XYZ file of C-alpha atoms in Angstrom:
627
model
C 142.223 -56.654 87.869
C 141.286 -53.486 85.574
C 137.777 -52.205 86.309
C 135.480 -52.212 83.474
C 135.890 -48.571 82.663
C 139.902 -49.110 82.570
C 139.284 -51.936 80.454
C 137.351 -49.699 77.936
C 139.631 -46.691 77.991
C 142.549 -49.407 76.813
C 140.906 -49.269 73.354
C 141.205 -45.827 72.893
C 143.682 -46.183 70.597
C 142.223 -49.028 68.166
C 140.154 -48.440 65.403
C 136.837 -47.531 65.589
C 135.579 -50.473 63.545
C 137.941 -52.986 66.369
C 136.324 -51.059 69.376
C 132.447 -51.686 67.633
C 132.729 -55.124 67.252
C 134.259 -55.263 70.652
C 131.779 -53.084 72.356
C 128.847 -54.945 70.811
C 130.029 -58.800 71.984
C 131.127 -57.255 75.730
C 126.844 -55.747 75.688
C 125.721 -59.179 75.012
C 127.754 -60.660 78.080
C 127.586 -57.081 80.296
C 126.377 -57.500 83.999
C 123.540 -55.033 84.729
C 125.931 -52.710 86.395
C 128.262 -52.515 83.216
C 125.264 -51.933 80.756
C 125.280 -48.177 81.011
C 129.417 -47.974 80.483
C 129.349 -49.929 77.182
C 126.255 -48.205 75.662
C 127.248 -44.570 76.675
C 130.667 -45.956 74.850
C 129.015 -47.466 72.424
C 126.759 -44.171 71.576
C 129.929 -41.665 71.545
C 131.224 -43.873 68.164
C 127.948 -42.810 66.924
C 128.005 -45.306 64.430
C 124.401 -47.051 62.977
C 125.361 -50.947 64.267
C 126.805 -49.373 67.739
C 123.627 -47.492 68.056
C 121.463 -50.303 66.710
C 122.945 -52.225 69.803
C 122.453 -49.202 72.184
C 118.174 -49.294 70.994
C 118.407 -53.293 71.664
C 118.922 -52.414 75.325
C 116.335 -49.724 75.586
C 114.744 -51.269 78.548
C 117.628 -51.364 80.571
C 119.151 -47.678 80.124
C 119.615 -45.078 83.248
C 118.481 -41.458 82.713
C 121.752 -40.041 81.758
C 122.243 -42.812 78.852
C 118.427 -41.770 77.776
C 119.699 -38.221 77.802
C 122.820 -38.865 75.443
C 120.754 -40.747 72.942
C 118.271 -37.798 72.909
C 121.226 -35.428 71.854
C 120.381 -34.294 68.260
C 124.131 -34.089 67.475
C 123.429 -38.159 67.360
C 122.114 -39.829 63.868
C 119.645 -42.408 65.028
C 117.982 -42.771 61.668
C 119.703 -45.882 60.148
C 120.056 -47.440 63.342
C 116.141 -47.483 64.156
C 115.245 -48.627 60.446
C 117.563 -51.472 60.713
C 114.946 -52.185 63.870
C 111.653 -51.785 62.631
C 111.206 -55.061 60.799
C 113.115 -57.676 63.535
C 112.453 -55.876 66.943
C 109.899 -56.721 69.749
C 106.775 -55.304 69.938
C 107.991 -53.967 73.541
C 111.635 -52.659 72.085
C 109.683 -50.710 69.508
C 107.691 -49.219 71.723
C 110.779 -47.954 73.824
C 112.425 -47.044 69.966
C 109.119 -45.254 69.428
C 109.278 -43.280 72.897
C 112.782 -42.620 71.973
C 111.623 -40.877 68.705
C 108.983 -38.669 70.405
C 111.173 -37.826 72.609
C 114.254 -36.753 70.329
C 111.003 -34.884 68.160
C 113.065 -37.168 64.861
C 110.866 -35.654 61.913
C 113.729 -37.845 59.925
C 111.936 -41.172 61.355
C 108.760 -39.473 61.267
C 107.779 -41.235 57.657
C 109.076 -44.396 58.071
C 106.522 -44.583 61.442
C 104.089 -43.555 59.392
C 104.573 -46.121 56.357
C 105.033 -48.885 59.626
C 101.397 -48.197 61.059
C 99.257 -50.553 58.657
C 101.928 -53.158 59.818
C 102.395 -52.961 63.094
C 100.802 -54.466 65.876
C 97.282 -52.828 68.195
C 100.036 -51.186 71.095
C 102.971 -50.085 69.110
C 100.922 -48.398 66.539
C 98.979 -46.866 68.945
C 102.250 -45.343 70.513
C 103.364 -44.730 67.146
C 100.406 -42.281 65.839
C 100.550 -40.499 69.308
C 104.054 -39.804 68.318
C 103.376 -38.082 64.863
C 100.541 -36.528 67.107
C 103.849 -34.837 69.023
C 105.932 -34.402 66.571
C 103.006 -32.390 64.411
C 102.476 -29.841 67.672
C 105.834 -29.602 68.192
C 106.066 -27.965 64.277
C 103.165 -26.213 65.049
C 104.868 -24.077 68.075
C 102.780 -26.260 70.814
C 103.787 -24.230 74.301
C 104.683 -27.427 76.102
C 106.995 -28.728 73.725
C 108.212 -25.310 72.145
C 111.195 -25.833 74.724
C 112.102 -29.112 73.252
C 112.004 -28.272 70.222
C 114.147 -24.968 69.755
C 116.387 -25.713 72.380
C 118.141 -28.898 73.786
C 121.675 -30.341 73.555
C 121.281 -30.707 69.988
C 120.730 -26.578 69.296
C 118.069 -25.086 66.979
C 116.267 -27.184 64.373
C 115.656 -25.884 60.911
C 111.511 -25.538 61.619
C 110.417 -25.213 57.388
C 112.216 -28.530 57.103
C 110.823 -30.002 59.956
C 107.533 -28.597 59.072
C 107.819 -30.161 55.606
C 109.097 -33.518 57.026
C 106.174 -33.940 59.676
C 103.536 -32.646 56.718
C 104.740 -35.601 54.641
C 104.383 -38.024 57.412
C 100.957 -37.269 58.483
C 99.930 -37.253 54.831
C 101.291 -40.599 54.529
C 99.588 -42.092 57.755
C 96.206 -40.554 56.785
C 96.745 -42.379 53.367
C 96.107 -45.661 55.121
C 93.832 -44.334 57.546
C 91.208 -47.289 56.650
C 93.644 -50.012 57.586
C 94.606 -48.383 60.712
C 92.174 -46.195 61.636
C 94.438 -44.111 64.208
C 92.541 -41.404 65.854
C 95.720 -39.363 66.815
C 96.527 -39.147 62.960
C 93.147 -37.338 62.137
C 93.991 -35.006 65.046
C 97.452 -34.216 63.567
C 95.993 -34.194 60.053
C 92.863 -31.735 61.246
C 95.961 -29.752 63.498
C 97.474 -29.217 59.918
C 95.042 -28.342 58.247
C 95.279 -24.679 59.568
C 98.176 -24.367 57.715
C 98.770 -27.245 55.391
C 102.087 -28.637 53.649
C 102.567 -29.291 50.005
C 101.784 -32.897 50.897
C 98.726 -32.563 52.919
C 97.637 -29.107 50.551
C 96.730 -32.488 48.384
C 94.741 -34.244 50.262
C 92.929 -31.056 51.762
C 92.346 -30.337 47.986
C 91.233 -33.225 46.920
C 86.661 -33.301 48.160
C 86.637 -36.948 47.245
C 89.290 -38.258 49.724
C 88.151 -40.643 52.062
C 89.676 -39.173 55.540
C 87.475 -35.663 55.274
C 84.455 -36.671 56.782
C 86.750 -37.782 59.550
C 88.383 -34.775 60.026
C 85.221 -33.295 60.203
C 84.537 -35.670 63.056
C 87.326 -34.300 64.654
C 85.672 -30.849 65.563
C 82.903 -32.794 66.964
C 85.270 -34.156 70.424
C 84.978 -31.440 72.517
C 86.328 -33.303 75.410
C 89.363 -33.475 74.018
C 91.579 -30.263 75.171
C 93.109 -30.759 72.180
C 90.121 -29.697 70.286
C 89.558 -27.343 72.287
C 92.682 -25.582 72.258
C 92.519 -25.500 67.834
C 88.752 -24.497 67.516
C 89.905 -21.161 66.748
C 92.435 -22.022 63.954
C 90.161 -24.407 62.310
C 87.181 -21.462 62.578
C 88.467 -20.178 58.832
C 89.483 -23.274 57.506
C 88.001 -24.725 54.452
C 85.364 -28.290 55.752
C 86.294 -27.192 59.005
C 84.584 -23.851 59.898
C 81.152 -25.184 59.435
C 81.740 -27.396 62.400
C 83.462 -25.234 64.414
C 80.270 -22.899 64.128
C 78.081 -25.887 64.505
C 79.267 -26.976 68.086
C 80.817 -24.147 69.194
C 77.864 -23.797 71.317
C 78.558 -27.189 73.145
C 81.439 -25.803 74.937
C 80.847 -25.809 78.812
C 82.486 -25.218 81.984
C 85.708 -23.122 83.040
C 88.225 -25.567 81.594
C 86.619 -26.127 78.298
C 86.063 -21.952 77.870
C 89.914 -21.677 79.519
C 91.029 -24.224 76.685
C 89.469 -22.404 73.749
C 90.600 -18.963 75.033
C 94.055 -20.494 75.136
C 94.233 -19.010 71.392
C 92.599 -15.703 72.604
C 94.706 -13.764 70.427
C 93.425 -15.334 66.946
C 90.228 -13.256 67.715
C 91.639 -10.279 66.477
C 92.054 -11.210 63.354
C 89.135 -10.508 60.977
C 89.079 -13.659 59.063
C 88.350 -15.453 62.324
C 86.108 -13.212 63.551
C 83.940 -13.141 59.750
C 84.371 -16.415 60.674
C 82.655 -17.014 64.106
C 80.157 -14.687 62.795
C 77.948 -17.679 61.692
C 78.093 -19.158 64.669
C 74.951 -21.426 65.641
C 72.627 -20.533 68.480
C 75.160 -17.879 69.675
C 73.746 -17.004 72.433
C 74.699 -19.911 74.257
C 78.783 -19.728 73.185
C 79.281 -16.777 75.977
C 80.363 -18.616 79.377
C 78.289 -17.022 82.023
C 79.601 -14.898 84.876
C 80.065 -17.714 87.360
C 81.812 -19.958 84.542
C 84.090 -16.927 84.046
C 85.138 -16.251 87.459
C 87.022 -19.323 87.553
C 88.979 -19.141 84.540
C 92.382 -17.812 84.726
C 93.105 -14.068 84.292
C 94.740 -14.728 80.746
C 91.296 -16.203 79.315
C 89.196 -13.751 80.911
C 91.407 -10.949 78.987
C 89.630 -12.615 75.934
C 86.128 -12.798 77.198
C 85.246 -9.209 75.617
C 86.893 -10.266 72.741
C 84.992 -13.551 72.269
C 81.486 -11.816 72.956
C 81.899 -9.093 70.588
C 83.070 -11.829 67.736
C 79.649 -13.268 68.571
C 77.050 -12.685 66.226
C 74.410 -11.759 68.969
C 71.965 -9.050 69.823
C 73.069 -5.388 70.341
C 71.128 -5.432 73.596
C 72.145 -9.001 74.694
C 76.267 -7.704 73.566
C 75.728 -4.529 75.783
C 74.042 -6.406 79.157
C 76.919 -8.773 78.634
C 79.948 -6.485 78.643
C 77.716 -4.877 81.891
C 78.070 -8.323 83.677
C 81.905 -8.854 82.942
C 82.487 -5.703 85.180
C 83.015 -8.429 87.911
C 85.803 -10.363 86.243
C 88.530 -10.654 88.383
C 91.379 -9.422 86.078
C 91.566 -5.809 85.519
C 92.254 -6.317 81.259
C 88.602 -8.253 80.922
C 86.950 -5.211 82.556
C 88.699 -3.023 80.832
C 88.001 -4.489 77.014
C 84.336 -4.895 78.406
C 84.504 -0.864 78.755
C 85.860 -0.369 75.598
C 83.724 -2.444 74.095
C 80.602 -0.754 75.547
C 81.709 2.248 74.013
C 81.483 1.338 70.518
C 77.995 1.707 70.992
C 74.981 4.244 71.565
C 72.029 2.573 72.418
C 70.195 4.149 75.579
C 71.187 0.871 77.732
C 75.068 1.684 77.161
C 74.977 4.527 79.846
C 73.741 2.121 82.673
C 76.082 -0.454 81.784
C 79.080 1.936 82.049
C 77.710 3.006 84.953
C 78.840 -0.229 86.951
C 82.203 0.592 85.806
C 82.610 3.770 87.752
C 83.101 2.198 90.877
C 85.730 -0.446 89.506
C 88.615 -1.583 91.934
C 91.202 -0.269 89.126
C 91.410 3.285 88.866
C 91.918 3.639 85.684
C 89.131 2.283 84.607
C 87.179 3.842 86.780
C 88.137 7.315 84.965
C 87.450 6.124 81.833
C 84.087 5.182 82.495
C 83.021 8.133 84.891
C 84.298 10.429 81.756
C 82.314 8.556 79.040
C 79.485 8.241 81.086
C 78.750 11.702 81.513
C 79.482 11.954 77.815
C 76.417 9.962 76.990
C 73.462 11.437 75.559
C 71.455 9.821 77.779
C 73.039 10.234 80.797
C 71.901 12.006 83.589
C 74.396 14.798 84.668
C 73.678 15.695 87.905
C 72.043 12.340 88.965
C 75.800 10.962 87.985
C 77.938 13.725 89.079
C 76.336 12.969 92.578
C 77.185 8.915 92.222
C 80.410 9.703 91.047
C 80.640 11.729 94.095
C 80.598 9.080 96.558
C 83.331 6.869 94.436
C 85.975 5.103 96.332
C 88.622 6.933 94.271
C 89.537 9.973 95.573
C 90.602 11.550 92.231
C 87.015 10.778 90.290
C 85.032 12.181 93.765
C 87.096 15.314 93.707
C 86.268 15.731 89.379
C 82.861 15.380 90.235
C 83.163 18.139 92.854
C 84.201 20.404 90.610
C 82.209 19.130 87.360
C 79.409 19.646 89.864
C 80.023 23.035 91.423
C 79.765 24.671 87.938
C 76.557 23.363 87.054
C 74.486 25.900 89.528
C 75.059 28.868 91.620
C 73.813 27.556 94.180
C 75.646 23.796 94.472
C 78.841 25.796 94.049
C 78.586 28.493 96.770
C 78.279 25.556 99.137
C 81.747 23.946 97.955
C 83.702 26.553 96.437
C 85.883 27.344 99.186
C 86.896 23.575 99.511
C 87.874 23.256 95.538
C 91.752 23.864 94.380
C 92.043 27.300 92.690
C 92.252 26.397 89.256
C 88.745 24.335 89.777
C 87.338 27.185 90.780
C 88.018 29.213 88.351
C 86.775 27.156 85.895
C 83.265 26.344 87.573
C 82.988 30.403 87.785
C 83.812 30.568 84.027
C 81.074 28.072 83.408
C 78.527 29.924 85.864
C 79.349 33.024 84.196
C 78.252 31.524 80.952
C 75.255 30.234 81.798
C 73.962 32.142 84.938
C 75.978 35.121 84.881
C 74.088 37.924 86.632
C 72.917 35.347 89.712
C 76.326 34.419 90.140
C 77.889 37.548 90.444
C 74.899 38.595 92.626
C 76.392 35.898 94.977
C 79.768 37.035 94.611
C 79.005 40.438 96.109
C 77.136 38.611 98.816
C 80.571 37.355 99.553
C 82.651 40.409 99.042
C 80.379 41.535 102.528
C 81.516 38.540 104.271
C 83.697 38.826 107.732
C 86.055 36.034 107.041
C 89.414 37.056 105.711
C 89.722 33.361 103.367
C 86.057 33.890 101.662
C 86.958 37.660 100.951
C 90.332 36.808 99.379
C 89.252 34.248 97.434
C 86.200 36.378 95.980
C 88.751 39.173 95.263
C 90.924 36.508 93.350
C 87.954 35.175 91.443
C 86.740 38.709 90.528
C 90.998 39.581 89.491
C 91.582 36.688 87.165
C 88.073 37.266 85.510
C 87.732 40.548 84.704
C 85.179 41.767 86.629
C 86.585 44.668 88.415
C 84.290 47.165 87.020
C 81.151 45.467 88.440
C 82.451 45.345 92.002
C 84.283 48.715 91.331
C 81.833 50.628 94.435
C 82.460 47.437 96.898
C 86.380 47.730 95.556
C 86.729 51.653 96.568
C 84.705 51.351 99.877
C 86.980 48.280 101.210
C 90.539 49.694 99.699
C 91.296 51.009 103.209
C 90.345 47.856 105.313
C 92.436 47.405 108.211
C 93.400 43.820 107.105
C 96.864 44.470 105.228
C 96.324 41.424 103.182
C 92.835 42.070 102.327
C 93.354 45.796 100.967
C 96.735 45.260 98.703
C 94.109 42.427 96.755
C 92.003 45.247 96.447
C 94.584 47.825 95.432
C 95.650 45.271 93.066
C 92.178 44.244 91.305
C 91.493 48.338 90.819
C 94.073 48.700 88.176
C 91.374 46.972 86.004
C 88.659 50.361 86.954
C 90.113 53.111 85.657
C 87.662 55.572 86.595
C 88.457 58.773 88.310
C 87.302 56.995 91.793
C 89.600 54.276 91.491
C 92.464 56.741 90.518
C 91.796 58.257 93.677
C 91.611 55.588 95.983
C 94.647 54.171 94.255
C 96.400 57.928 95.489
C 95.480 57.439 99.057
C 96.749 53.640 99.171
C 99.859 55.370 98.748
C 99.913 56.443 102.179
C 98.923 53.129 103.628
C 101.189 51.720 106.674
C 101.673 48.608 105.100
C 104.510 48.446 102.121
C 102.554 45.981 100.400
C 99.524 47.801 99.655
C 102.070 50.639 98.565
C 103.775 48.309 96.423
C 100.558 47.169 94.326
C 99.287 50.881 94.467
C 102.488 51.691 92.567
C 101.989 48.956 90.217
C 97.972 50.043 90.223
C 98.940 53.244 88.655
C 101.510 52.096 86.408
C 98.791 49.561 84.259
C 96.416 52.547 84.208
C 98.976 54.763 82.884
C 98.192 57.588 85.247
C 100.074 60.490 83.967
C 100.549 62.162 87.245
C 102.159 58.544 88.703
C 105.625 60.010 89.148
C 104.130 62.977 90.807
C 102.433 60.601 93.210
C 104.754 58.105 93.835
C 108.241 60.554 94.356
C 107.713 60.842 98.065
C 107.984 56.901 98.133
C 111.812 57.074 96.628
C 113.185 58.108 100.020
C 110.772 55.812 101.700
C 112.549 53.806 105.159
C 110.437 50.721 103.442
C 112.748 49.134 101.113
C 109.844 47.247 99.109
C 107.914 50.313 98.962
C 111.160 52.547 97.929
C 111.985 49.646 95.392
C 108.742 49.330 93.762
C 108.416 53.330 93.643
C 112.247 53.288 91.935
C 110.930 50.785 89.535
C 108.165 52.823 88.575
C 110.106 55.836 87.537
C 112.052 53.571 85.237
C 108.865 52.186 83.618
C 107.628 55.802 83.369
C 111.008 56.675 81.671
C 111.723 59.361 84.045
C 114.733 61.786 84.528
C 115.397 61.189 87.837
C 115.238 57.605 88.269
C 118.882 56.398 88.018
C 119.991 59.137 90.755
C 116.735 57.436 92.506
C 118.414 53.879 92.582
C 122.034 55.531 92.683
C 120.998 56.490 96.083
C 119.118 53.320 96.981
C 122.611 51.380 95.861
C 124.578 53.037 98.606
C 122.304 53.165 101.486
C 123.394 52.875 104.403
C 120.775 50.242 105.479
C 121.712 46.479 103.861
C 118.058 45.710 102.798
C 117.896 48.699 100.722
C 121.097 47.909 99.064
C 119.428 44.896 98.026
C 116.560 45.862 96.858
C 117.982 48.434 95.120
C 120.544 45.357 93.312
C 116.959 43.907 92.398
C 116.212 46.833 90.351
C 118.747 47.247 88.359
C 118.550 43.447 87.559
C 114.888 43.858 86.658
C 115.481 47.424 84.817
C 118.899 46.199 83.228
C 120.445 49.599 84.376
C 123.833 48.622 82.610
C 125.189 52.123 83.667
C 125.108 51.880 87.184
C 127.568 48.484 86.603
C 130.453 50.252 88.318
C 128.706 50.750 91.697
C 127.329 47.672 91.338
C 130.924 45.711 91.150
C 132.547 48.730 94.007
C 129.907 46.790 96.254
C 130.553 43.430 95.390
C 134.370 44.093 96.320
C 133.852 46.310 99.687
C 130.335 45.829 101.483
C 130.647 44.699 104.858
C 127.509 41.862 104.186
C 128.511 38.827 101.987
C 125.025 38.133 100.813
C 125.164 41.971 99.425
C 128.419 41.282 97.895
C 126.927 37.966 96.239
C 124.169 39.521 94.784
C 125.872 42.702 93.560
C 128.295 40.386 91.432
C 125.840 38.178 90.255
C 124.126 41.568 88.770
C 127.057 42.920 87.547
C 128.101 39.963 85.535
C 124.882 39.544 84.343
C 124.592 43.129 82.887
C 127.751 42.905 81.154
C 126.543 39.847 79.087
C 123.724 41.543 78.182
C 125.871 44.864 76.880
C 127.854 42.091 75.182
C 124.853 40.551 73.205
C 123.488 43.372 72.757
C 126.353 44.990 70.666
C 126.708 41.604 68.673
């Protein structure tokens, strides 16, 4: 014998009328395990009696049959109004579920002109449909899925819009002979952004179903509700209630439900709105409410309470307590919103925030919080000093040092170089003759790191000329390192005591308190510097011989080139090198055939390198320079 699915491939090739009426005789007969072969048959024809016959068997379908009925490639329309007036009460509810399910906006009307007729169950089920079917048009999260995507691909959503707008205007046209709750919840859903058809109604003040729509605002245990108190907060007959029982709102869920719209707070006609708001006080969830709401509604918490029409003072200790939120963007918008004011409270409130988790906004507030007028700068600066981020306790280090002589003596050796210059600029300012009282203090001191950095302060802020006596009497100290920073912060004396302690640094063992003597004498323009410095061109140092080479240059003299002519062919490898530095630096373009002779015979690669490098270099500079 042929199985059952043989038997129906067979009529593959008859008409489509022949396998209908065939189809439809074998569902009344099927056994329970042939039901879903026929109907999945049965729903490919796609025809309105095959599918009437399909929506008979409701009841008895398996998921996969549900799942090809729900394809919106698949007209169900005729089929289900053939049904309304002769089916059970039980089969419509299934037909109904169907419809929900499918989102049908097409059948959408004709459950809408059913409802006075229908029995207590079905219309029940039938207004929660529209219910769906009017979020779903609305973009409802939970059903946005459904909606856009599906086997049936994207539905055209103005249509569909239009279609569901009709259909609850139609149901809330009978609303006194069937009095469905879920219809004035669709209706008052709508109202946020009414159809032509319901733009009617909503128009019209004498029409029976707006004091129920009112009522609607009042179920605040409805998440529902909850989730729209927002939208309806600027709509005309609803706003008033909104304001009204705004206040009734309790709990984490029922605050998490109305902050589900969060974003609708930033626009102004909602927050003009809310503005009215009765006893407003009590519409802000407090802390311990908050802490259990989820980190997206607590992102809207500032939001909410600034929307609020409540005291300055009440606004300011309330942004204060949402430093504890949980979620880094509630304490944050707290912050900012703190700032938008000046009372004297504001500084105390920010204050909290310098110690939040997030370091961000712990900057923020530490910055604007010593910005205050009424904050107290040291007090803080020593708070801030103690914060858990290393970055702010470091700021207020510095910020700190610079406020007194004193405070930054005891830290200034710890700060970063740049800090320190900038707390000494700030001391100079505003205690200058105490602080540089304390610097010579320190230019007397035995350790090597104090001395240098007081040298470097008194270089990089011009103050040579008031150390000049303590600069002269330590130029010849026996720590290398310590006297070329002196040599090197006289060039800003001048006087005829510096020029001659600059002479005598000449002579110093060490090549690098030669080299900055040379360089000394160069920025003061001493005119007696290639006198002085001659003996150094035949110096055994190369640094010292380099730097005294590179002086005659800058002092345009005679002999220089024969100088570095010399220094090119040393014998000694280090002086050939320095020498190639010179050139470089002086751009000595007629010493460029030495300089490639080298880079083809010296004995020392890294000579060679370097002496090519230069030579190259020079001879695209004589080439620019002649364009």
């Amino acid at each position: 014998m042929f199985s059952l699915i043989q038997r129906i491939h067979l009529l593959k090739n008859e008409p489509p009328e022949a396998v209908e009426k065939i189809l439809i005789e074998s569902l009344r007969h099927a056994l329970p395990e042939e039901l879903a072969a026929i109907c999945q048959r049965l729903i490919r024809l796609n025809r309105p009696r095959a599918l009437a016959a399909v929506i008979c068997h409701l009841d008895d379908l398996d998921a996969g049959t549900w799942l090809l009925l729900e394809s919106r490639k698949l007209s169900i329309t005729e089929a289900a109004r053939t049904m309304f007036p002769r089916a059970s009460s039980g089969n419509l509810i299934r037909l109904i579920e169907l419809i929900e399910r499918r989102l049908d906006d097409e059948l959408a009307v004709d459950l809408a002109n059913q409802l006075p007729r229908l029995s207590e169950p079905v219309a029940t089920r039938a207004a929660e449909a529209i219910l769906v079917m009017t979020r779903a048009s609305l973009g409802d999260c939970e059903l946005a899925g459904e909606f856009t995507g599906g086997s049936g691909g994207q539905r055209d959503n103005k249509k569909y819009r239009e279609r569901i707008d009709r259909a609850v205007a139609v149901a809330l046209e009978s609303f006194r002979q069937h009095r469905r709750q879920p219809i004035v919840l669709a209706a008052t859903l709508l109202a946020a952004s009414p159809g032509p058809a319901m733009s009617r109604i909503l128009d019209d003040p004498d029409h029976p179903s707006h004091f129920a729509l009112r009522g609607v605002v009042e179920n605040l245990d409805e998440p529902l509700v909850r989730m729209n108190l927002l939208r309806w907060a600027n709509v005309k007959g609803l706003g008033r209630a909104v304001n009204r029982w705004l206040h009734k709102l309790h709990g984490p869920r029922q605050y998490a439900d109305l902050l589900t719209q969060g974003h609708l707070l930033m626009a102004r006609s909602i927050r003009r709105a809310l503005a009215g708001v009765d006893r407003p006080a009590r519409c802000l969830p407090d802390l311990e409410t908050a802490f259990e709401m989820s980190p997206e509604t607590q992102a809207w918490l500032p939001l909410l309470a600034g929307t609020i029409r409540v005291s300055t003072q009440t606004r300011i200790r309330y942004f204060g307590t949402l430093s504890s939120l949980p979620d880094p963007r509630g304490r944050l918008k707290a912050l900012l919103g703190l700032l938008d004011y000046r009372a004297t409270t504001v500084a105390k409130e920010i204050r909290r925030f310098t110690s939040d988790p997030e370091p961000r906004i712990a900057r923020i507030a530490a910055r604007h919080m010593l910005a205050h007028p009424e904050s107290n700068v040291l007090e803080d600066l020593t708070t801030l000093e103690s914060s858990p981020h290393d970055s702010i306790a470091l700021a207020a280090r510095r910020r700190r040092a610079g406020l007194r002589v004193d405070r930054f003596m005891k830290d200034w050796l710890s700060l970063p170089q740049s800090d320190r210059l900038v707390a000494s600029h700030q001391l100079l300012a505003t205690h200058r003759k105490e602080f540089i009282s304390v610097l010579k203090g320190a230019m007397r001191s035995e350790s090597r790191h104090e001395m240098l950095a007081c040298l470097s302060l008194i270089r990089r802020m011009r103050l040579a000329k008031s150390f000049e006596s303590q600069l002269i009497g330590h130029s010849f100290n026996p720590d290398p390192r310590i006297a070329s920073a002196i040599v090197s912060t006289m060039a800003e004396c001048g006087s005829t005591s510096c020029l001659n302690a600059l002479r005598a640094a000449l002579h110093y063992d060490d090549p690098r308190v030669q080299a900055n003597a040379v360089e000394a004498l160069l920025r003061l323009k001493a005119p007696e510097t290639i006198d002085l410095v001659s003996f150094l061109t035949e110096s055994r140092n190369n640094r010292s011989r380099a730097n005294a080479v590179w002086a005659m240059f800058r002092a345009r003299s005679d002999e220089a080139t024969n100088c570095l002519s010399r220094m090119l062919h040393d014998p000694e490898p280090l002086h050939r090198v320095s020498g190639i530095w010179v050139a470089r630096r002086m751009r000595v373009a007629s010493l460029v055939a030495d300089l490639q002779q080298i880079a083809q015979n010296d004995r020392f690669s890294e000579v060679r390198f370097r002496a090519g490098r230069t030579a190259q270099y020079l001879n695209r500079q004589a080439v620019m320079a002649a364009r």
